[in-house]
Amino acid sequence: MIEVVDLHKYFGKLQVLKGVNTNIKKQEVVCVIGASGSGKSTFLRCLNLLEEPTSGEIIIDGIPLVEQRKDINRLRQKVGMVFQQFNLFPHMTVMENITLAPMKLKGMSKTEAYETARDLLNKVGLPDKDNEYPNRLSGGQKQRVAIARALAMDPEVMLFDEPTSALDPEMVGEVLNVMKQLANEGMTMVVVTHEMGFAKEVGDRIMFMDEGIIYEEGTPQELFNNPRRERTKEFLGKVL
Amino acid sequence: MDSVIKSLSDAIYYNLIREQRYMQFIQGLGISLQLTLYAAILGTVIGLFLALAKLGRIKWLEGLATLYVDVIRGTPAVVQLVLIYYAILGSSNLPKIVVASVAFGINSGAYVCELIRAGILAVDRGQMEAARSLGFSYSHSMIYIIIPQAIKNILPALANEFIVLLKETAIAGYIALDDLTRAGNIVRGRTFDAYTPFIVVALIYLYITTMLTWLLNKLEGRLRESD
């Protein structure tokens, strides 16, 4: 589904990604863990070209990077993204947040878009919040709306950039539950997270990033219970 | 005491009543307000285009807009007015109010550009990223997401710019346009009284700007409410 070959990314002189190689299969849930500054967010943002890779290749659905660049907006319609800071549109109601893109970009009728949005709001457990403005919602509710908004475009992959890091502890669960449900339905997901419990339970594969490379990866079983390399052990020793 | 009242009533009589001189002030105010309105509209349009040029990614357009803003902000408005009047538009037979409106509009555009630019830049970066990640193009993200939010930042500053603009137009007399300030000058020329006409002029400006400021504060209050 997504193939990443020798991905490098510089910010000015600072090298953030130093050759990332991986292959993400359809319906796979990949959790990316690692210390801050290890390049995991940058890696994720390269996957929908919010960050322009300096070199390397990203093949999504058989389409290479050069081709994606030509039609970047179409690519992004297939790749949903959820941000740490939610980034809901504050001047729009929940309903408008969710329906804007399907109506404007997919030419969906208002009735159809609203119907889909209601289904999605049900799914994320917020059926009665359609007319609220984002600033009236709690952090956890905002993030669930943000997930619904991304899902409204019917993406093939969902990218999550530390989706629970800006939340109060008591709200982390509600967001993770929605993500869990999504994973169970077979959504392909790449999740940058500090929630080791979630990674262990939901992840098909754990990727530990360190200093701009995938330092070690494996099933949750392998990585959490029998880490082979030194820095993985060190990191897990600190967070578990 | 009697003499004070006498001289005050004389001053009012000679400067306002006699030969219907109050009409000078009223007509002058009309010109000033018209000029401000036209210049504000033109300035907003110019400012919007300049701001988009400065924010966009076309290098030469950005350079051109920067040059425009630097030149206008770096030279006195009165010099711009006279130059535009004589050099550019004076040769045609356009009415003076049109010439002055264009000159003040060009001037105001540079300031409005910076207001709009600042208002757009004040919108959180994540908004553009969220819009782009949904698949919106840069311009559609601007139209649907960024600009509606930026307007909230821009409107109060823009209204303030128009209040400043009203006072700026007081130099329109340099090209012999009979605005409010020049009305004071004309009356002074007839009555040889330097104080009264300009006190009247000052009071009128003060009244209008106070009213506009009051409206502006109400607008700001309403915008804050919707947050």
Short mmCIF file of C-alpha atoms in Angstrom, two decimals:
data_model
loop_
_atom_site.label_atom_id
_atom_site.label_comp_id
_atom_site.label_asym_id
_atom_site.label_seq_id
_atom_site.Cartn_x
_atom_site.Cartn_y
_atom_site.Cartn_z
CA MET A 1 0.00 0.00 0.00
CA ILE A 2 2.75 2.44 1.02
CA GLU A 3 6.33 1.75 0.16
CA VAL A 4 9.04 4.02 1.50
CA VAL A 5 12.55 3.75 0.06
CA ASP A 6 15.58 5.52 1.47
CA LEU A 7 13.67 8.59 2.60
CA HIS A 8 15.80 11.57 3.60
CA LYS A 9 14.64 14.89 4.94
CA TYR A 10 16.65 17.97 5.79
CA PHE A 11 15.41 21.11 7.51
CA GLY A 12 18.06 23.51 6.28
CA LYS A 13 21.27 21.87 7.41
CA LEU A 14 19.62 19.69 10.03
CA GLN A 15 19.12 16.13 8.85
CA VAL A 16 15.94 14.75 10.38
CA LEU A 17 15.40 11.59 8.34
CA LYS A 18 18.49 9.58 7.41
CA GLY A 19 17.17 6.91 5.14
CA VAL A 20 13.85 5.40 6.17
CA ASN A 21 12.78 2.18 4.48
CA THR A 22 9.51 0.42 5.12
CA ASN A 23 6.48 -1.15 3.62
CA ILE A 24 3.01 -0.65 4.99
CA LYS A 25 0.47 -3.21 3.92
CA LYS A 26 -3.24 -2.77 3.44
CA GLN A 27 -5.19 -3.03 6.72
CA GLU A 28 -2.01 -2.93 8.72
CA VAL A 29 -1.81 -0.81 11.87
CA VAL A 30 1.69 0.52 12.32
CA CYS A 31 2.57 2.36 15.53
CA VAL A 32 5.60 4.59 15.42
CA ILE A 33 7.29 5.20 18.75
CA GLY A 34 10.47 6.95 19.77
CA ALA A 35 11.83 9.94 21.68
CA SER A 36 10.94 13.45 20.57
CA GLY A 37 13.29 14.61 17.85
CA SER A 38 13.69 11.10 16.50
CA GLY A 39 11.94 12.08 13.26
CA LYS A 40 8.72 10.14 13.71
CA SER A 41 6.39 13.08 13.10
CA THR A 42 8.42 14.23 10.12
CA PHE A 43 8.25 10.73 8.69
CA LEU A 44 4.48 10.71 9.06
CA ARG A 45 4.11 14.16 7.51
CA CYS A 46 6.18 13.06 4.53
CA LEU A 47 3.62 10.36 3.80
CA ASN A 48 1.03 12.92 2.69
CA LEU A 49 3.66 15.39 1.53
CA LEU A 50 2.93 17.98 4.19
CA GLU A 51 6.69 17.84 4.34
CA GLU A 52 8.50 17.61 1.06
CA PRO A 53 11.06 14.76 1.20
CA THR A 54 14.59 15.86 0.34
CA SER A 55 15.30 12.56 -1.37
CA GLY A 56 14.01 9.03 -1.52
CA GLU A 57 10.88 7.44 -2.85
CA ILE A 58 7.38 7.04 -1.49
CA ILE A 59 5.07 4.83 -3.51
CA ILE A 60 1.42 4.99 -2.52
CA ASP A 61 -0.98 2.57 -4.21
CA GLY A 62 1.62 2.01 -6.91
CA ILE A 63 1.94 5.72 -7.61
CA PRO A 64 5.49 7.07 -7.27
CA LEU A 65 6.38 10.41 -5.71
CA VAL A 66 6.88 12.29 -8.99
CA GLU A 67 3.36 11.41 -10.06
CA GLN A 68 1.91 12.27 -6.66
CA ARG A 69 3.43 15.72 -6.79
CA LYS A 70 1.56 16.44 -10.00
CA ASP A 71 -1.76 15.77 -8.33
CA ILE A 72 -0.99 16.29 -4.69
CA ASN A 73 -4.55 17.23 -3.73
CA ARG A 74 -5.93 13.98 -5.07
CA LEU A 75 -3.31 12.02 -3.16
CA ARG A 76 -4.25 13.76 0.06
CA GLN A 77 -7.90 12.88 -0.42
CA LYS A 78 -6.86 9.25 -0.09
CA VAL A 79 -4.70 9.84 2.97
CA GLY A 80 -6.54 11.14 6.02
CA MET A 81 -4.64 12.92 8.74
CA VAL A 82 -5.35 13.61 12.40
CA PHE A 83 -3.23 16.17 14.22
CA GLN A 84 -2.07 16.57 17.77
CA GLN A 85 -3.73 19.99 17.97
CA PHE A 86 -6.97 18.79 16.30
CA ASN A 87 -6.99 21.75 13.89
CA LEU A 88 -10.75 21.87 13.60
CA PHE A 89 -12.01 24.89 11.70
CA PRO A 90 -13.22 27.19 14.49
CA HIS A 91 -15.53 29.25 12.29
CA MET A 92 -17.58 26.23 11.31
CA THR A 93 -19.93 23.93 13.20
CA VAL A 94 -19.02 20.29 13.70
CA MET A 95 -21.30 19.39 10.81
CA GLU A 96 -19.71 21.96 8.50
CA ASN A 97 -16.24 20.81 9.51
CA ILE A 98 -17.06 17.28 8.46
CA THR A 99 -19.04 18.02 5.30
CA LEU A 100 -16.94 20.78 3.74
CA ALA A 101 -14.36 18.59 2.03
CA PRO A 102 -16.74 15.88 0.71
CA MET A 103 -19.04 18.54 -0.72
CA LYS A 104 -16.38 20.76 -2.25
CA LEU A 105 -13.88 18.13 -3.33
CA LYS A 106 -16.00 15.10 -4.11
CA GLY A 107 -19.04 16.99 -5.32
CA MET A 108 -21.22 15.17 -2.81
CA SER A 109 -24.72 16.57 -2.40
CA LYS A 110 -25.57 18.27 0.87
CA THR A 111 -28.08 15.58 1.84
CA GLU A 112 -25.61 12.81 1.16
CA ALA A 113 -22.74 14.57 2.93
CA TYR A 114 -24.88 15.31 5.97
CA GLU A 115 -26.08 11.73 6.10
CA THR A 116 -22.52 10.41 5.96
CA ALA A 117 -21.48 12.93 8.60
CA ARG A 118 -24.28 11.78 10.94
CA ASP A 119 -23.15 8.18 10.56
CA LEU A 120 -19.59 9.22 11.33
CA LEU A 121 -20.64 11.25 14.36
CA ASN A 122 -22.53 8.22 15.63
CA LYS A 123 -19.46 6.14 15.09
CA VAL A 124 -17.23 8.45 17.12
CA GLY A 125 -19.89 8.70 19.80
CA LEU A 126 -20.97 12.31 19.27
CA PRO A 127 -24.38 12.04 17.62
CA ASP A 128 -25.79 15.20 19.22
CA LYS A 129 -22.89 17.59 18.67
CA ASP A 130 -23.51 18.35 15.00
CA ASN A 131 -24.50 21.96 15.57
CA GLU A 132 -21.84 22.87 18.11
CA TYR A 133 -18.84 25.01 17.35
CA PRO A 134 -15.47 23.43 18.12
CA ASN A 135 -14.66 25.77 21.00
CA ARG A 136 -17.66 24.36 22.89
CA LEU A 137 -16.20 20.85 22.80
CA SER A 138 -13.71 19.18 25.12
CA GLY A 139 -10.33 18.12 23.77
CA GLY A 140 -11.39 14.50 23.44
CA GLN A 141 -14.56 15.50 21.60
CA LYS A 142 -12.59 17.76 19.29
CA GLN A 143 -10.23 14.98 18.38
CA ARG A 144 -13.09 12.59 17.69
CA VAL A 145 -14.65 15.19 15.39
CA ALA A 146 -11.28 15.57 13.69
CA ILE A 147 -11.21 11.81 13.10
CA ALA A 148 -14.73 11.94 11.69
CA ARG A 149 -13.71 14.82 9.43
CA ALA A 150 -10.80 12.85 8.02
CA LEU A 151 -12.97 9.74 7.60
CA ALA A 152 -15.59 11.72 5.68
CA MET A 153 -13.25 11.73 2.69
CA ASP A 154 -13.28 7.93 2.79
CA PRO A 155 -9.48 7.66 2.87
CA GLU A 156 -7.51 4.50 2.25
CA VAL A 157 -4.98 5.26 4.94
CA MET A 158 -5.24 7.25 8.16
CA LEU A 159 -2.23 9.02 9.62
CA PHE A 160 -2.32 9.96 13.30
CA ASP A 161 0.25 12.44 14.58
CA GLU A 162 0.31 12.03 18.36
CA PRO A 163 -3.49 12.23 18.51
CA THR A 164 -3.74 12.03 22.30
CA SER A 165 -0.71 14.10 23.34
CA ALA A 166 -2.66 17.34 23.75
CA LEU A 167 -5.46 15.74 25.75
CA ASP A 168 -6.19 15.69 29.43
CA PRO A 169 -5.53 12.16 30.74
CA GLU A 170 -9.19 11.36 31.31
CA MET A 171 -9.96 11.99 27.64
CA VAL A 172 -7.26 9.84 26.13
CA GLY A 173 -9.36 6.70 26.41
CA GLU A 174 -12.32 7.92 24.38
CA VAL A 175 -10.08 8.84 21.46
CA LEU A 176 -8.09 5.62 21.61
CA ASN A 177 -11.33 3.63 21.65
CA VAL A 178 -12.45 5.25 18.42
CA MET A 179 -9.07 4.46 16.88
CA LYS A 180 -9.25 0.90 18.13
CA GLN A 181 -12.65 0.47 16.53
CA LEU A 182 -11.28 1.88 13.29
CA ALA A 183 -8.40 -0.58 13.36
CA ASN A 184 -10.80 -3.47 13.95
CA GLU A 185 -12.77 -2.43 10.88
CA GLY A 186 -9.65 -2.92 8.82
CA MET A 187 -8.48 0.64 8.27
CA THR A 188 -4.84 0.99 7.31
CA MET A 189 -3.30 3.20 9.98
CA VAL A 190 0.02 4.77 10.79
CA VAL A 191 0.01 6.10 14.35
CA VAL A 192 2.74 8.17 15.93
CA THR A 193 2.09 7.77 19.61
CA HIS A 194 3.39 7.76 23.14
CA GLU A 195 0.57 5.46 24.26
CA MET A 196 2.50 2.22 24.65
CA GLY A 197 -0.58 0.39 25.89
CA PHE A 198 -2.46 1.26 22.72
CA ALA A 199 0.51 0.34 20.53
CA LYS A 200 0.83 -3.00 22.25
CA GLU A 201 -2.84 -3.84 21.99
CA VAL A 202 -3.80 -2.47 18.57
CA GLY A 203 -0.58 -2.31 16.59
CA ASP A 204 0.24 -5.03 14.10
CA ARG A 205 3.76 -3.71 13.94
CA ILE A 206 5.77 -1.37 16.13
CA MET A 207 8.37 0.85 14.62
CA PHE A 208 10.95 2.34 16.95
CA MET A 209 12.58 5.40 15.43
CA ASP A 210 15.81 6.87 16.65
CA GLU A 211 17.95 9.63 15.14
CA GLY A 212 16.14 9.65 11.81
CA ILE A 213 16.04 5.95 11.05
CA ILE A 214 13.87 2.97 11.91
CA TYR A 215 16.16 1.61 14.55
CA GLU A 216 14.17 -1.50 15.30
CA GLU A 217 10.78 -2.87 14.34
CA GLY A 218 8.66 -5.92 14.91
CA THR A 219 5.39 -7.20 16.28
CA PRO A 220 4.36 -5.71 19.64
CA GLN A 221 5.29 -9.04 21.16
CA GLU A 222 8.82 -8.92 19.75
CA LEU A 223 9.50 -5.27 20.34
CA PHE A 224 8.03 -4.78 23.78
CA ASN A 225 8.90 -8.14 25.30
CA ASN A 226 12.18 -8.96 23.57
CA PRO A 227 13.81 -5.82 22.22
CA ARG A 228 17.07 -6.83 20.58
CA ARG A 229 18.98 -3.60 20.29
CA GLU A 230 20.43 -1.42 22.94
CA ARG A 231 18.70 1.92 22.39
CA THR A 232 15.32 0.23 22.05
CA LYS A 233 15.84 -1.38 25.43
CA GLU A 234 16.93 1.92 26.87
CA PHE A 235 13.89 3.76 25.49
CA LEU A 236 11.43 1.11 26.61
CA GLY A 237 13.07 1.01 30.00
CA LYS A 238 12.20 4.70 30.37
CA VAL A 239 8.62 4.63 29.11
CA LEU A 240 7.26 1.32 30.31
CA MET B 1 -18.44 89.54 30.49
CA ASP B 2 -20.60 91.30 27.96
CA SER B 3 -17.61 91.86 25.73
CA VAL B 4 -16.71 88.16 25.79
CA ILE B 5 -20.21 87.18 24.76
CA LYS B 6 -20.20 89.91 22.15
CA SER B 7 -16.95 88.77 20.59
CA LEU B 8 -18.04 85.12 20.67
CA SER B 9 -21.32 85.86 18.94
CA ASP B 10 -19.49 88.05 16.45
CA ALA B 11 -17.08 85.25 15.72
CA ILE B 12 -19.92 82.80 15.17
CA TYR B 13 -21.82 85.30 13.05
CA TYR B 14 -18.91 86.19 10.79
CA ASN B 15 -17.48 82.71 10.44
CA LEU B 16 -20.61 80.64 10.22
CA ILE B 17 -23.73 82.64 9.48
CA ARG B 18 -22.80 85.53 7.26
CA GLU B 19 -22.96 84.72 3.55
CA GLN B 20 -24.14 81.28 4.66
CA ARG B 21 -20.57 80.31 5.47
CA TYR B 22 -21.74 77.24 7.38
CA MET B 23 -22.47 75.80 3.95
CA GLN B 24 -18.73 75.88 3.23
CA PHE B 25 -18.14 73.57 6.17
CA ILE B 26 -21.02 71.27 5.33
CA GLN B 27 -19.96 70.95 1.71
CA GLY B 28 -16.36 70.52 2.81
CA LEU B 29 -17.38 67.72 5.17
CA GLY B 30 -19.31 66.09 2.33
CA ILE B 31 -16.20 66.13 0.16
CA SER B 32 -14.01 64.79 2.97
CA LEU B 33 -16.40 61.92 3.67
CA GLN B 34 -16.81 61.05 -0.01
CA LEU B 35 -13.07 61.12 -0.50
CA THR B 36 -12.54 58.88 2.53
CA LEU B 37 -15.17 56.40 1.36
CA TYR B 38 -13.81 56.10 -2.20
CA ALA B 39 -10.21 55.93 -1.01
CA ALA B 40 -11.14 53.29 1.58
CA ILE B 41 -12.79 51.10 -1.03
CA LEU B 42 -9.93 51.46 -3.48
CA GLY B 43 -7.37 51.03 -0.70
CA THR B 44 -9.00 47.81 0.47
CA VAL B 45 -9.01 46.34 -3.02
CA ILE B 46 -5.39 47.34 -3.64
CA GLY B 47 -4.39 46.16 -0.18
CA LEU B 48 -6.00 42.76 -0.66
CA PHE B 49 -4.17 42.17 -3.94
CA LEU B 50 -0.88 43.38 -2.47
CA ALA B 51 -1.28 41.12 0.55
CA LEU B 52 -2.02 38.08 -1.60
CA ALA B 53 0.95 38.94 -3.81
CA LYS B 54 3.20 39.19 -0.76
CA LEU B 55 1.95 35.92 0.71
CA GLY B 56 1.94 34.01 -2.55
CA ARG B 57 4.83 32.12 -3.96
CA ILE B 58 5.41 34.05 -7.18
CA LYS B 59 8.71 35.76 -6.50
CA TRP B 60 8.48 38.74 -8.85
CA LEU B 61 4.92 39.59 -7.76
CA GLU B 62 6.06 39.48 -4.16
CA GLY B 63 8.98 41.77 -4.98
CA LEU B 64 6.71 44.21 -6.79
CA ALA B 65 4.26 44.34 -3.88
CA THR B 66 7.10 44.86 -1.40
CA LEU B 67 8.48 47.71 -3.51
CA TYR B 68 5.03 49.32 -3.68
CA VAL B 69 4.53 49.15 0.07
CA ASP B 70 8.04 50.45 0.80
CA VAL B 71 7.75 53.40 -1.58
CA ILE B 72 4.31 54.45 -0.36
CA ARG B 73 5.13 54.06 3.31
CA GLY B 74 8.51 55.72 2.88
CA THR B 75 7.25 58.98 1.32
CA PRO B 76 4.86 61.64 2.63
CA ALA B 77 1.26 61.31 1.54
CA VAL B 78 1.11 64.96 0.54
CA VAL B 79 4.02 64.48 -1.88
CA GLN B 80 2.31 61.44 -3.38
CA LEU B 81 -0.91 63.41 -3.76
CA VAL B 82 0.74 66.32 -5.55
CA LEU B 83 2.83 64.03 -7.75
CA ILE B 84 -0.17 61.97 -8.76
CA TYR B 85 -2.20 65.10 -9.38
CA TYR B 86 0.33 66.88 -11.58
CA ALA B 87 2.32 64.13 -13.16
CA ILE B 88 -0.15 61.33 -13.68
CA LEU B 89 -3.74 62.46 -13.65
CA GLY B 90 -3.49 66.25 -13.89
CA SER B 91 -3.13 66.09 -17.64
CA SER B 92 -6.58 64.54 -18.04
CA ASN B 93 -9.80 66.29 -17.21
CA LEU B 94 -10.80 64.05 -14.36
CA PRO B 95 -12.58 65.75 -11.46
CA LYS B 96 -10.29 66.54 -8.55
CA ILE B 97 -12.23 64.29 -6.20
CA VAL B 98 -11.47 61.32 -8.46
CA VAL B 99 -7.79 62.21 -8.61
CA ALA B 100 -7.62 62.61 -4.86
CA SER B 101 -9.54 59.39 -4.25
CA VAL B 102 -7.08 57.50 -6.45
CA ALA B 103 -4.11 59.10 -4.68
CA PHE B 104 -5.42 58.35 -1.19
CA GLY B 105 -6.54 54.89 -2.28
CA ILE B 106 -3.05 54.12 -3.55
CA ASN B 107 -1.62 55.39 -0.29
CA SER B 108 -4.05 53.54 1.94
CA GLY B 109 -3.57 50.31 -0.04
CA ALA B 110 -0.02 50.00 1.26
CA TYR B 111 -1.16 50.18 4.88
CA VAL B 112 -4.18 47.94 4.30
CA CYS B 113 -1.85 45.39 2.69
CA GLU B 114 0.11 45.06 5.91
CA LEU B 115 -3.07 44.77 7.99
CA ILE B 116 -4.44 42.00 5.80
CA ARG B 117 -1.11 40.22 5.69
CA ALA B 118 -0.77 40.32 9.45
CA GLY B 119 -4.36 39.12 9.85
CA ILE B 120 -3.78 36.15 7.57
CA LEU B 121 -0.47 35.25 9.18
CA ALA B 122 -2.14 35.33 12.60
CA VAL B 123 -4.32 32.36 11.65
CA ASP B 124 -2.80 29.22 13.16
CA ARG B 125 -0.55 27.30 10.77
CA GLY B 126 -2.37 24.08 11.60
CA GLN B 127 -5.48 25.39 9.85
CA MET B 128 -3.73 25.46 6.50
CA GLU B 129 -2.22 22.04 7.15
CA ALA B 130 -5.59 20.57 8.07
CA ALA B 131 -7.18 22.02 4.95
CA ARG B 132 -4.35 20.83 2.71
CA SER B 133 -4.36 17.38 4.26
CA LEU B 134 -8.05 17.03 3.38
CA GLY B 135 -7.10 17.66 -0.23
CA PHE B 136 -7.91 21.34 -0.66
CA SER B 137 -5.63 23.32 -2.95
CA TYR B 138 -3.74 26.31 -1.57
CA SER B 139 -6.24 28.81 -2.95
CA HIS B 140 -9.29 26.87 -1.82
CA SER B 141 -7.77 26.54 1.64
CA MET B 142 -7.37 30.30 1.65
CA ILE B 143 -10.93 30.94 0.52
CA TYR B 144 -12.79 28.45 2.72
CA ILE B 145 -10.58 28.25 5.78
CA ILE B 146 -7.98 30.96 6.21
CA ILE B 147 -9.59 34.18 4.97
CA PRO B 148 -12.89 33.74 6.89
CA GLN B 149 -10.85 33.48 10.07
CA ALA B 150 -8.46 36.26 9.09
CA ILE B 151 -11.35 38.69 8.54
CA LYS B 152 -11.99 38.64 12.27
CA ASN B 153 -8.42 39.76 12.87
CA ILE B 154 -8.48 42.29 10.06
CA LEU B 155 -11.82 44.11 10.45
CA PRO B 156 -11.07 46.16 13.58
CA ALA B 157 -7.66 47.24 12.25
CA LEU B 158 -9.21 48.08 8.90
CA ALA B 159 -11.90 50.24 10.49
CA ASN B 160 -9.18 52.03 12.43
CA GLU B 161 -7.28 52.63 9.19
CA PHE B 162 -10.36 54.39 7.77
CA ILE B 163 -10.52 56.69 10.77
CA VAL B 164 -6.89 57.59 10.18
CA LEU B 165 -7.66 58.01 6.49
CA LEU B 166 -10.39 60.56 7.19
CA LYS B 167 -7.87 62.77 8.96
CA GLU B 168 -5.23 62.15 6.30
CA THR B 169 -7.53 63.58 3.64
CA ALA B 170 -7.08 66.98 5.30
CA ILE B 171 -4.21 67.56 2.87
CA ALA B 172 -6.53 67.39 -0.15
CA GLY B 173 -6.46 71.18 -0.22
CA TYR B 174 -2.97 70.92 -1.74
CA ILE B 175 -4.61 70.11 -5.05
CA ALA B 176 -7.32 72.74 -4.44
CA LEU B 177 -10.03 70.24 -3.55
CA ASP B 178 -12.52 71.96 -1.25
CA ASP B 179 -12.57 69.46 1.60
CA LEU B 180 -13.39 70.27 5.21
CA THR B 181 -9.95 71.63 6.10
CA ARG B 182 -9.84 73.81 3.03
CA ALA B 183 -13.31 75.13 3.89
CA GLY B 184 -11.79 76.40 7.11
CA ASN B 185 -9.03 78.01 5.13
CA ILE B 186 -11.45 79.71 2.74
CA VAL B 187 -13.54 81.11 5.56
CA ARG B 188 -10.39 82.34 7.30
CA GLY B 189 -9.43 84.14 4.10
CA ARG B 190 -12.73 86.00 4.18
CA THR B 191 -12.93 86.81 7.87
CA PHE B 192 -9.23 87.15 8.78
CA ASP B 193 -10.08 85.10 11.89
CA ALA B 194 -7.61 82.26 12.23
CA TYR B 195 -9.09 80.56 15.28
CA THR B 196 -12.80 80.15 14.86
CA PRO B 197 -12.92 78.42 11.45
CA PHE B 198 -10.27 75.88 12.43
CA ILE B 199 -11.81 75.24 15.81
CA VAL B 200 -15.03 74.48 13.96
CA VAL B 201 -13.12 72.22 11.57
CA ALA B 202 -11.39 70.45 14.45
CA LEU B 203 -14.69 69.90 16.28
CA ILE B 204 -16.29 68.39 13.19
CA TYR B 205 -13.37 65.98 12.65
CA LEU B 206 -13.43 65.10 16.32
CA TYR B 207 -17.14 64.42 16.26
CA ILE B 208 -16.91 62.14 13.22
CA THR B 209 -13.87 60.21 14.43
CA THR B 210 -15.42 59.78 17.88
CA MET B 211 -18.54 58.34 16.31
CA LEU B 212 -16.54 56.02 14.08
CA THR B 213 -14.43 54.89 17.04
CA TRP B 214 -17.61 54.16 19.00
CA LEU B 215 -18.89 52.06 16.09
CA LEU B 216 -15.52 50.31 15.88
CA ASN B 217 -15.63 49.39 19.55
CA LYS B 218 -19.09 47.93 19.10
CA LEU B 219 -17.85 45.92 16.13
CA GLU B 220 -14.91 44.61 18.12
CA GLY B 221 -17.23 43.60 20.94
CA ARG B 222 -19.45 41.66 18.55
CA LEU B 223 -16.48 39.90 16.97
CA ARG B 224 -15.17 38.88 20.37
CA GLU B 225 -18.57 37.54 21.36
CA SER B 226 -18.52 34.98 18.57
CA ASP B 227 -15.24 33.53 19.80
#
